[in-house]
mmCIF file of C-alpha atoms in Angstrom:
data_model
loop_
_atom_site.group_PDB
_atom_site.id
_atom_site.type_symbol
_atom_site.label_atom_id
_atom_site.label_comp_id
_atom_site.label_asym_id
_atom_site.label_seq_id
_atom_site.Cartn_x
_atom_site.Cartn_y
_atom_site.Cartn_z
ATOM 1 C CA UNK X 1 -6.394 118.136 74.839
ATOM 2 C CA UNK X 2 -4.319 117.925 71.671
ATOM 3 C CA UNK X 3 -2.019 121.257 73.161
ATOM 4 C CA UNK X 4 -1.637 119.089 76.136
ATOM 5 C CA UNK X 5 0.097 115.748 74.348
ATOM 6 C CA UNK X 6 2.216 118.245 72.081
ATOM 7 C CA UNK X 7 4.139 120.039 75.107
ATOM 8 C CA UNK X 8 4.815 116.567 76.856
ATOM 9 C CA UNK X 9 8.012 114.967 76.499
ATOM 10 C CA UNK X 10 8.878 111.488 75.581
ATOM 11 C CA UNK X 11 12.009 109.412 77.143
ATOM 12 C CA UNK X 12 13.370 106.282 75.974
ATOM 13 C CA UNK X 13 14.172 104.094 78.843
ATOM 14 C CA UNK X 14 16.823 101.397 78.319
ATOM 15 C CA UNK X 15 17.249 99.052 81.074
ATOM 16 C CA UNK X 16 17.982 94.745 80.395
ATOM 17 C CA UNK X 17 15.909 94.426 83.694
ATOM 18 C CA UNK X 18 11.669 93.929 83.502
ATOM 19 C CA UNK X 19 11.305 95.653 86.983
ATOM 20 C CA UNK X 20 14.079 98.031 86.508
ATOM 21 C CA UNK X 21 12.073 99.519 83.489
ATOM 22 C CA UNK X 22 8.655 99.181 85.174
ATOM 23 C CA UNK X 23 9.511 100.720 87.855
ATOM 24 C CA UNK X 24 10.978 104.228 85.704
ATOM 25 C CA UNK X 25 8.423 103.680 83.674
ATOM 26 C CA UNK X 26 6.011 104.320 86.014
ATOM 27 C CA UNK X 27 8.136 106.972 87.924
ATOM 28 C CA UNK X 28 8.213 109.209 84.452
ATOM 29 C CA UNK X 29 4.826 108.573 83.991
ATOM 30 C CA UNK X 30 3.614 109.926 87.345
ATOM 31 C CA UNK X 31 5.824 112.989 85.849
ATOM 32 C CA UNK X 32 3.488 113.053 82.883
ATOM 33 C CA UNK X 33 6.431 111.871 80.354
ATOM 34 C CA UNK X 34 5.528 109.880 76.933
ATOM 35 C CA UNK X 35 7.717 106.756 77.757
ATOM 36 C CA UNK X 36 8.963 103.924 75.159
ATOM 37 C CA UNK X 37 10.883 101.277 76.820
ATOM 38 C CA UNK X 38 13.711 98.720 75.348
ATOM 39 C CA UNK X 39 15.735 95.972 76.849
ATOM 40 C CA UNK X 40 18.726 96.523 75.049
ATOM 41 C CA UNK X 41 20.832 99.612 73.627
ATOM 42 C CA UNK X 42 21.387 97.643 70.673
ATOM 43 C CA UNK X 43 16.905 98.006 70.593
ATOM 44 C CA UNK X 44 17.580 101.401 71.324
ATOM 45 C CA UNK X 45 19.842 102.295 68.709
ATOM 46 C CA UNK X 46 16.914 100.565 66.095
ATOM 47 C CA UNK X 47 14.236 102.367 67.755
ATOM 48 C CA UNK X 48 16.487 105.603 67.260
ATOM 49 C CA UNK X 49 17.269 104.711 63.582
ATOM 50 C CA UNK X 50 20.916 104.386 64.321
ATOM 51 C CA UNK X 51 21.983 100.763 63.658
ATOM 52 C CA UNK X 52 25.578 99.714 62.950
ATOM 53 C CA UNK X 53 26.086 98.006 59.421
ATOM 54 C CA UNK X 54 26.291 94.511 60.746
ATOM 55 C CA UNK X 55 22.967 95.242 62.320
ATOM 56 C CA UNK X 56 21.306 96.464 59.088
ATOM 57 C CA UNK X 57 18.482 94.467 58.946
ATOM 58 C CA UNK X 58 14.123 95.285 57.544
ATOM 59 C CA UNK X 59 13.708 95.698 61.271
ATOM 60 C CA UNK X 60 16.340 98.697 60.582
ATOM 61 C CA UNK X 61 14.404 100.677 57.976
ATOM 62 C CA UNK X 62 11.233 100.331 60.402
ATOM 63 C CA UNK X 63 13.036 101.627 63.012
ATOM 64 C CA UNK X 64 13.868 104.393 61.115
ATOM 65 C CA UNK X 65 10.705 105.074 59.956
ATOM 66 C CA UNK X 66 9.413 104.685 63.958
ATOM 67 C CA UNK X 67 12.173 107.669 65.008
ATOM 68 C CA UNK X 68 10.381 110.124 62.149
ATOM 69 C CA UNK X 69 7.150 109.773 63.649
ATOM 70 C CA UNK X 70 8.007 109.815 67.561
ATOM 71 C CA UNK X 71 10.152 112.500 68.780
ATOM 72 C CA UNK X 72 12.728 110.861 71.748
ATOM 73 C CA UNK X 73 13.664 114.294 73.791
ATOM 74 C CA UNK X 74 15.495 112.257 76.503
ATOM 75 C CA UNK X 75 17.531 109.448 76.747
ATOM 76 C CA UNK X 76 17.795 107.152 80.214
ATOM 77 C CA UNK X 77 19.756 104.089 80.170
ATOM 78 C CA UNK X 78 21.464 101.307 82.691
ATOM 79 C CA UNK X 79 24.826 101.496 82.700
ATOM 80 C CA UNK X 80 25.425 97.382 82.639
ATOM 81 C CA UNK X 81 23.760 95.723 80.265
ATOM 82 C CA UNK X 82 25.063 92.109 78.278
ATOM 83 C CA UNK X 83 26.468 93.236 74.630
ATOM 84 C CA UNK X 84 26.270 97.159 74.474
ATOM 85 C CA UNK X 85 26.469 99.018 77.503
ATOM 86 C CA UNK X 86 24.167 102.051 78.445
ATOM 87 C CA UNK X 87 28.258 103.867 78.225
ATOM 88 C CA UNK X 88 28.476 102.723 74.697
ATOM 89 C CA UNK X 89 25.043 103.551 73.998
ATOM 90 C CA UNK X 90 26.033 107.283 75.243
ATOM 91 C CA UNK X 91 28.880 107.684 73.158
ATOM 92 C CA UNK X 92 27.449 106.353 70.121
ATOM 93 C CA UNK X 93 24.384 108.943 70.737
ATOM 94 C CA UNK X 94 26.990 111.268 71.128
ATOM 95 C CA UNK X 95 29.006 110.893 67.907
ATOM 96 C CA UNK X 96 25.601 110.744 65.917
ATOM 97 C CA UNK X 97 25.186 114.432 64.141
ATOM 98 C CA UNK X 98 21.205 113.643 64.650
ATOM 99 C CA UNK X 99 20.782 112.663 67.870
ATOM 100 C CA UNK X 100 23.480 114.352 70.113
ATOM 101 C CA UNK X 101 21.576 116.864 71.206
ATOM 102 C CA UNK X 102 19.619 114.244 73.179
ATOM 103 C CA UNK X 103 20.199 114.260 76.545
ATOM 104 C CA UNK X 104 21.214 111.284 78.112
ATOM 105 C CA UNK X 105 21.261 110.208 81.362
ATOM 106 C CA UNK X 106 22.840 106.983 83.214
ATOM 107 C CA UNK X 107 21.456 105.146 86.087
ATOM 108 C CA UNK X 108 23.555 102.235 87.405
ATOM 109 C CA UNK X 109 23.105 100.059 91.046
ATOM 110 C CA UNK X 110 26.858 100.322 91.376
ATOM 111 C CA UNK X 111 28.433 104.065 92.873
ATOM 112 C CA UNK X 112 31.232 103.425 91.273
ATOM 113 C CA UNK X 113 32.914 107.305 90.923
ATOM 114 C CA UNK X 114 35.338 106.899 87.979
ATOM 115 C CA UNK X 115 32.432 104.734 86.114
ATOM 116 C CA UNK X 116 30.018 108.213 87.325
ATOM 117 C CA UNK X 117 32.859 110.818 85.772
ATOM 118 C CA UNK X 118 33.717 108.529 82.803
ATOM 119 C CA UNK X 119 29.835 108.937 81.872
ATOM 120 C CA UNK X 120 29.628 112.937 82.999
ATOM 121 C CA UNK X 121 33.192 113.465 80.955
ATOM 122 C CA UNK X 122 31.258 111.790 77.279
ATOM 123 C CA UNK X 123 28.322 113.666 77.753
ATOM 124 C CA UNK X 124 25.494 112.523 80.247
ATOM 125 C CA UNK X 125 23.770 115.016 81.641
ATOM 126 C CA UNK X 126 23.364 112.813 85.297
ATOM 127 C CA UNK X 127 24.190 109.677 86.645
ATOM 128 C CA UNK X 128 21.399 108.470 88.627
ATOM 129 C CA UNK X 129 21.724 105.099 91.724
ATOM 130 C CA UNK X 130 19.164 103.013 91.606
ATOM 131 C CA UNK X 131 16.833 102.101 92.671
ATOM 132 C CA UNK X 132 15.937 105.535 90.805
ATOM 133 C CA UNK X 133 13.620 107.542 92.565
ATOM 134 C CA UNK X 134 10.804 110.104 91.682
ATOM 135 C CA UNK X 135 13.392 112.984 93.436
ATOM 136 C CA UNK X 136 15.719 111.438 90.426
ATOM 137 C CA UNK X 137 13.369 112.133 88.006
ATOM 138 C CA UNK X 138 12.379 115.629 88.707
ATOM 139 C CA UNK X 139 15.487 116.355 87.850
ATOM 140 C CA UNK X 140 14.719 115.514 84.002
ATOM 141 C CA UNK X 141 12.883 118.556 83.612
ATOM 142 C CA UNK X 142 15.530 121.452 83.509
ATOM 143 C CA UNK X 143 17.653 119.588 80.931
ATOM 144 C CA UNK X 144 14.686 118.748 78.776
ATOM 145 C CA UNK X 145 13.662 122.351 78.782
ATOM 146 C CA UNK X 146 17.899 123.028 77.765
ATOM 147 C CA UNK X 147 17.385 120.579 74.561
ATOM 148 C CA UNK X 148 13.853 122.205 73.826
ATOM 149 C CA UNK X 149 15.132 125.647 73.787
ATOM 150 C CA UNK X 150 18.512 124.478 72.294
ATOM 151 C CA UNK X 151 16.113 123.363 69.380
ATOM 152 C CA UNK X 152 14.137 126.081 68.934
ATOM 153 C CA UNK X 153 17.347 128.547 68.940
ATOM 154 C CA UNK X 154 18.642 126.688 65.828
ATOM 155 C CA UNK X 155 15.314 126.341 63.557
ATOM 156 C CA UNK X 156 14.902 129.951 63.190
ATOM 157 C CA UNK X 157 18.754 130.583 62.383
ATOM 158 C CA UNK X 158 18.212 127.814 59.995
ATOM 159 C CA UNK X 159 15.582 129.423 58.556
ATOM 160 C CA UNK X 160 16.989 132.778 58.412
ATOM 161 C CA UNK X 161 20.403 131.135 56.698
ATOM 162 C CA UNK X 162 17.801 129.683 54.380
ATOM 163 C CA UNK X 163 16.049 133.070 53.074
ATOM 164 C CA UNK X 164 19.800 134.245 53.351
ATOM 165 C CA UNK X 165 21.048 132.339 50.410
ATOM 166 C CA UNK X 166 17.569 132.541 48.479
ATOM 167 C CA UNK X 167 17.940 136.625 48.568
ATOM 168 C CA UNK X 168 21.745 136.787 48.042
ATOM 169 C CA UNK X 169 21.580 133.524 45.630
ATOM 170 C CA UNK X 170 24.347 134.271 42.408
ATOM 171 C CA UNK X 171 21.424 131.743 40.598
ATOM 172 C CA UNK X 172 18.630 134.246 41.471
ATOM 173 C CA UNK X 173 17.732 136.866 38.230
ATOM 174 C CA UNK X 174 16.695 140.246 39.946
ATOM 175 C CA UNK X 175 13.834 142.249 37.766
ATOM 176 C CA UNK X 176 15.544 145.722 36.804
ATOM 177 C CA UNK X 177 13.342 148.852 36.289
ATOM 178 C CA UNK X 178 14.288 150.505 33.281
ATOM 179 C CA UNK X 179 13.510 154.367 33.425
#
């Protein structure tokens, strides 16, 4: 049971709308997806441990204390939300050294194609109409499986880089055998 819960993924859904975020909600749960939801990307970024400076707030330090314990492999946001877009939310993702490996995905009730490319151009991964259907969401899977193996690729080099500088380290005294 415990192997189970490790190899599922969580999403973060973002949407300002209750049934909007019911309804994916229950669309990535059928999919077997660990789901937090938010009504806000301003939430988001807290949940995420990414908040601005004139957001820094206690809430802030429990969000970031929140993102150490839950791993977020996938991002899916509205695109028009009041204050911070799901756009800006994507770009601010993006410029974060932490979380930009996170894909991100748009959903939006308006096909509006230079809004769709804008998104596609910073870095989401799809652009989904709503309403968003379970079709939509199967197609979560190949790009989670991308991050996954994107992640795994760089812990071992980061180990090996690691062991690297221990062996070659100028600090390191090497034991000589004297004859």
């Amino acid at each position: 049971m415990a192997m189970a819960l490790e190899t599922r993924f969580h999403v973060l859904a973002v949407d300002d709308s209750l049934i909007d975020r019911m309804l994916i909600e229950r669309l990535l749960k059928t999919s077997s997806f660990n789901v937090t939801t938010v009504d806000s990307a301003t939430k988001a970024l807290k949940f995420l441990g990414l908040v601005e400076d004139e957001f820094r707030t206690f809430e802030s330090s429990v969000a970031s204390q929140i993102h150490q314990d839950v791993d977020v492999n996938l991002i899916i946001t509205d695109y028009c939300m009041p204050g911070m877009t799901g756009y800006d939310l994507l770009r601010k993702i993006k410029e974060s050294k932490s979380l930009k490996n996170i894909p991100v995905v748009i959903m939006s009730s308006e096909n509006v194609p230079s809004r769709i490319n804008r998104c596609l151009d910073e870095g989401a991964e799809e652009f989904f109409l709503k309403p968003v259907q379970q079709a939509d969401v199967n197609k979560l899977k190949p790009h989670l499986m991308k991050s996954r193996t994107k992640e795994e690729n760089e812990q071992p080099l980061n180990n090996k880089r690691k062991d690297m500088e221990e062996i070659y380290s100028p600090n390191k005294t090497r034991l000589r055998c004297s004859s």
